[in-house]
Amino acid sequence: MSAFKDHFSANSAGYAAHRPTYPAALVDFLTDAAPGRDLALDVGCGTGQLSTRLAERFAQVVATDASAGQIAAATPHDRVRYRATPAERSGLPDASVDLVTVAQAAHWLDLDSFYGEVRRVARPGAVLALITYGVLHVADDVADAAADRVVRHFYDAVIGPFWPPERRHVEDGYRSLPFPFAVLDAPRLSITVDWQLADLIGYIETWSAVRAAAKVVGRGPIETFHAALAAAWGDPSAAKRVSFPLSLRVGRVGAVRVGPG
């Protein structure tokens, strides 16, 4: 079992405030694919960005994260039970879960152990969904192209060396992760938000590579980025459309995929 790499507890409040939530269309697709709506398990839940959305459709959601700091900062919901526990130890009964989700966290997991837990808790026909989003895009019109270029340069050239190696799985949409389940076709979806300058900066400050860079080279390059983004943005109170394309790997538990994972 690999050791838990906690990149987020130190900034749990920022994560809760600035990480985007997931679209209703994603929840609708997963709910419709699941064999029932009694219980969903959201693993690596962070501060509940997906957990609370699932609770709109499922009678109960158990949301787990190995980071006690993330759980402490999670958004309360009457139908969500948060637990600080590793992905492979949900504490749920055998054959009890209709849907298992892992949003923006599968690249941190010991997948062999986690998949064993999924098979244990899944009821017949249950669905597993690995969900991730990569680099954001500021709206593609001409007025916003400069801001988009500033963000991309910062991501690639400034903090690129400070991303943990697991980040490569996010960038390839989890296609390189083993996934030994019969794949379900998933729709093309994205998270879209209308953000002011402070919202985007707050989100970027939650990146693990930003905190890693600050420890090694200080805050100077990050503050330079803030200034460049502000200049490209213009009026800081102006809202711009920001999108996060989603990548989904969705499968039916109990059905084994034939061919490469």
PDB file of N, CA, C and O in Angstrom, residues 11 15 20 39 66 83 111 115 118 147 149 156 166 175 189 191 198 207 216 219 239 248:
ATOM      1  N   ASN A  11      -4.236  23.656   3.041  1.00  0.00           N
ATOM      2  CA  ASN A  11      -5.044  24.725   2.445  1.00  0.00           C
ATOM      3  C   ASN A  11      -6.489  24.282   2.264  1.00  0.00           C
ATOM      4  O   ASN A  11      -7.132  24.587   1.263  1.00  0.00           O
ATOM      5  N   TYR A  15      -9.369  25.381  -0.473  1.00  0.00           N
ATOM      6  CA  TYR A  15      -9.948  24.356  -1.338  1.00  0.00           C
ATOM      7  C   TYR A  15     -11.472  24.426  -1.288  1.00  0.00           C
ATOM      8  O   TYR A  15     -12.155  24.393  -2.311  1.00  0.00           O
ATOM      9  N   PRO A  20     -14.075  24.412  -7.935  1.00  0.00           N
ATOM     10  CA  PRO A  20     -15.403  24.457  -8.550  1.00  0.00           C
ATOM     11  C   PRO A  20     -16.223  23.209  -8.231  1.00  0.00           C
ATOM     12  O   PRO A  20     -15.678  22.142  -7.957  1.00  0.00           O
ATOM     13  N   LEU A  39     -27.551   4.566  -2.107  1.00  0.00           N
ATOM     14  CA  LEU A  39     -26.282   4.933  -1.482  1.00  0.00           C
ATOM     15  C   LEU A  39     -25.211   5.165  -2.536  1.00  0.00           C
ATOM     16  O   LEU A  39     -24.986   4.321  -3.405  1.00  0.00           O
ATOM     17  N   ALA A  66      -8.749  10.729   2.882  1.00  0.00           N
ATOM     18  CA  ALA A  66      -7.689  10.401   3.830  1.00  0.00           C
ATOM     19  C   ALA A  66      -7.188  11.623   4.591  1.00  0.00           C
ATOM     20  O   ALA A  66      -6.508  11.483   5.604  1.00  0.00           O
ATOM     21  N   ARG A  83     -16.304  10.967   6.252  1.00  0.00           N
ATOM     22  CA  ARG A  83     -15.415  10.121   7.051  1.00  0.00           C
ATOM     23  C   ARG A  83     -13.972  10.365   6.634  1.00  0.00           C
ATOM     24  O   ARG A  83     -13.659  10.341   5.435  1.00  0.00           O
ATOM     25  N   LEU A 111      -4.548   2.032  -6.482  1.00  0.00           N
ATOM     26  CA  LEU A 111      -5.725   1.579  -7.229  1.00  0.00           C
ATOM     27  C   LEU A 111      -6.032   0.102  -7.018  1.00  0.00           C
ATOM     28  O   LEU A 111      -7.207  -0.279  -6.975  1.00  0.00           O
ATOM     29  N   TYR A 115      -9.668  -0.704  -5.878  1.00  0.00           N
ATOM     30  CA  TYR A 115     -10.571  -1.495  -6.713  1.00  0.00           C
ATOM     31  C   TYR A 115     -11.086  -2.720  -5.960  1.00  0.00           C
ATOM     32  O   TYR A 115     -12.235  -3.138  -6.157  1.00  0.00           O
ATOM     33  N   VAL A 118     -13.881  -1.415  -3.938  1.00  0.00           N
ATOM     34  CA  VAL A 118     -15.044  -1.141  -4.800  1.00  0.00           C
ATOM     35  C   VAL A 118     -15.813  -2.426  -5.069  1.00  0.00           C
ATOM     36  O   VAL A 118     -17.052  -2.474  -4.962  1.00  0.00           O
ATOM     37  N   ALA A 147      -5.581  36.592 -21.156  1.00  0.00           N
ATOM     38  CA  ALA A 147      -5.657  35.989 -19.825  1.00  0.00           C
ATOM     39  C   ALA A 147      -5.423  34.492 -19.903  1.00  0.00           C
ATOM     40  O   ALA A 147      -4.725  33.910 -19.052  1.00  0.00           O
ATOM     41  N   ARG A 149      -3.623  32.903 -22.104  1.00  0.00           N
ATOM     42  CA  ARG A 149      -2.196  32.671 -22.364  1.00  0.00           C
ATOM     43  C   ARG A 149      -1.367  32.845 -21.092  1.00  0.00           C
ATOM     44  O   ARG A 149      -0.415  32.087 -20.854  1.00  0.00           O
ATOM     45  N   ASP A 156       2.595  25.890 -17.333  1.00  0.00           N
ATOM     46  CA  ASP A 156       3.627  25.091 -18.001  1.00  0.00           C
ATOM     47  C   ASP A 156       5.044  25.504 -17.613  1.00  0.00           C
ATOM     48  O   ASP A 156       5.862  24.663 -17.224  1.00  0.00           O
ATOM     49  N   GLU A 166       2.308  12.478 -10.282  1.00  0.00           N
ATOM     50  CA  GLU A 166       0.952  11.952 -10.512  1.00  0.00           C
ATOM     51  C   GLU A 166       0.120  12.863 -11.409  1.00  0.00           C
ATOM     52  O   GLU A 166      -0.889  12.445 -11.974  1.00  0.00           O
ATOM     53  N   ARG A 175      -6.400   8.247 -18.844  1.00  0.00           N
ATOM     54  CA  ARG A 175      -6.367   7.155 -19.822  1.00  0.00           C
ATOM     55  C   ARG A 175      -5.252   6.162 -19.533  1.00  0.00           C
ATOM     56  O   ARG A 175      -5.315   5.001 -19.982  1.00  0.00           O
ATOM     57  N   LEU A 189     -18.566  16.528 -21.225  1.00  0.00           N
ATOM     58  CA  LEU A 189     -19.053  17.488 -20.246  1.00  0.00           C
ATOM     59  C   LEU A 189     -17.928  18.413 -19.817  1.00  0.00           C
ATOM     60  O   LEU A 189     -16.747  18.090 -19.988  1.00  0.00           O
ATOM     61  N   ILE A 191     -17.059  21.644 -16.636  1.00  0.00           N
ATOM     62  CA  ILE A 191     -17.455  22.593 -15.597  1.00  0.00           C
ATOM     63  C   ILE A 191     -17.316  23.986 -16.202  1.00  0.00           C
ATOM     64  O   ILE A 191     -16.274  24.309 -16.783  1.00  0.00           O
ATOM     65  N   ALA A 198     -10.384  37.639  -8.713  1.00  0.00           N
ATOM     66  CA  ALA A 198     -10.057  37.069  -7.402  1.00  0.00           C
ATOM     67  C   ALA A 198     -10.468  35.609  -7.303  1.00  0.00           C
ATOM     68  O   ALA A 198      -9.802  34.817  -6.612  1.00  0.00           O
ATOM     69  N   TRP A 207      -3.569  25.000  -6.119  1.00  0.00           N
ATOM     70  CA  TRP A 207      -2.767  24.013  -6.836  1.00  0.00           C
ATOM     71  C   TRP A 207      -1.598  23.552  -5.972  1.00  0.00           C
ATOM     72  O   TRP A 207      -0.880  24.369  -5.377  1.00  0.00           O
ATOM     73  N   VAL A 216      10.162  26.441  -2.470  1.00  0.00           N
ATOM     74  CA  VAL A 216      11.498  26.321  -3.048  1.00  0.00           C
ATOM     75  C   VAL A 216      12.042  27.673  -3.524  1.00  0.00           C
ATOM     76  O   VAL A 216      13.202  28.010  -3.255  1.00  0.00           O
ATOM     77  N   ARG A 219       7.618  33.400  -3.080  1.00  0.00           N
ATOM     78  CA  ARG A 219       6.374  33.857  -3.684  1.00  0.00           C
ATOM     79  C   ARG A 219       6.589  34.796  -4.871  1.00  0.00           C
ATOM     80  O   ARG A 219       5.636  35.156  -5.551  1.00  0.00           O
ATOM     81  N   ALA A 239     -16.675  39.623 -14.753  1.00  0.00           N
ATOM     82  CA  ALA A 239     -16.741  38.161 -14.752  1.00  0.00           C
ATOM     83  C   ALA A 239     -16.397  37.619 -16.131  1.00  0.00           C
ATOM     84  O   ALA A 239     -16.868  38.140 -17.148  1.00  0.00           O
ATOM     85  N   LEU A 248     -13.881  11.434 -18.142  1.00  0.00           N
ATOM     86  CA  LEU A 248     -14.591  10.422 -17.358  1.00  0.00           C
ATOM     87  C   LEU A 248     -14.157   9.021 -17.785  1.00  0.00           C
ATOM     88  O   LEU A 248     -14.049   8.732 -18.984  1.00  0.00           O
TER      89      LEU A 248
END
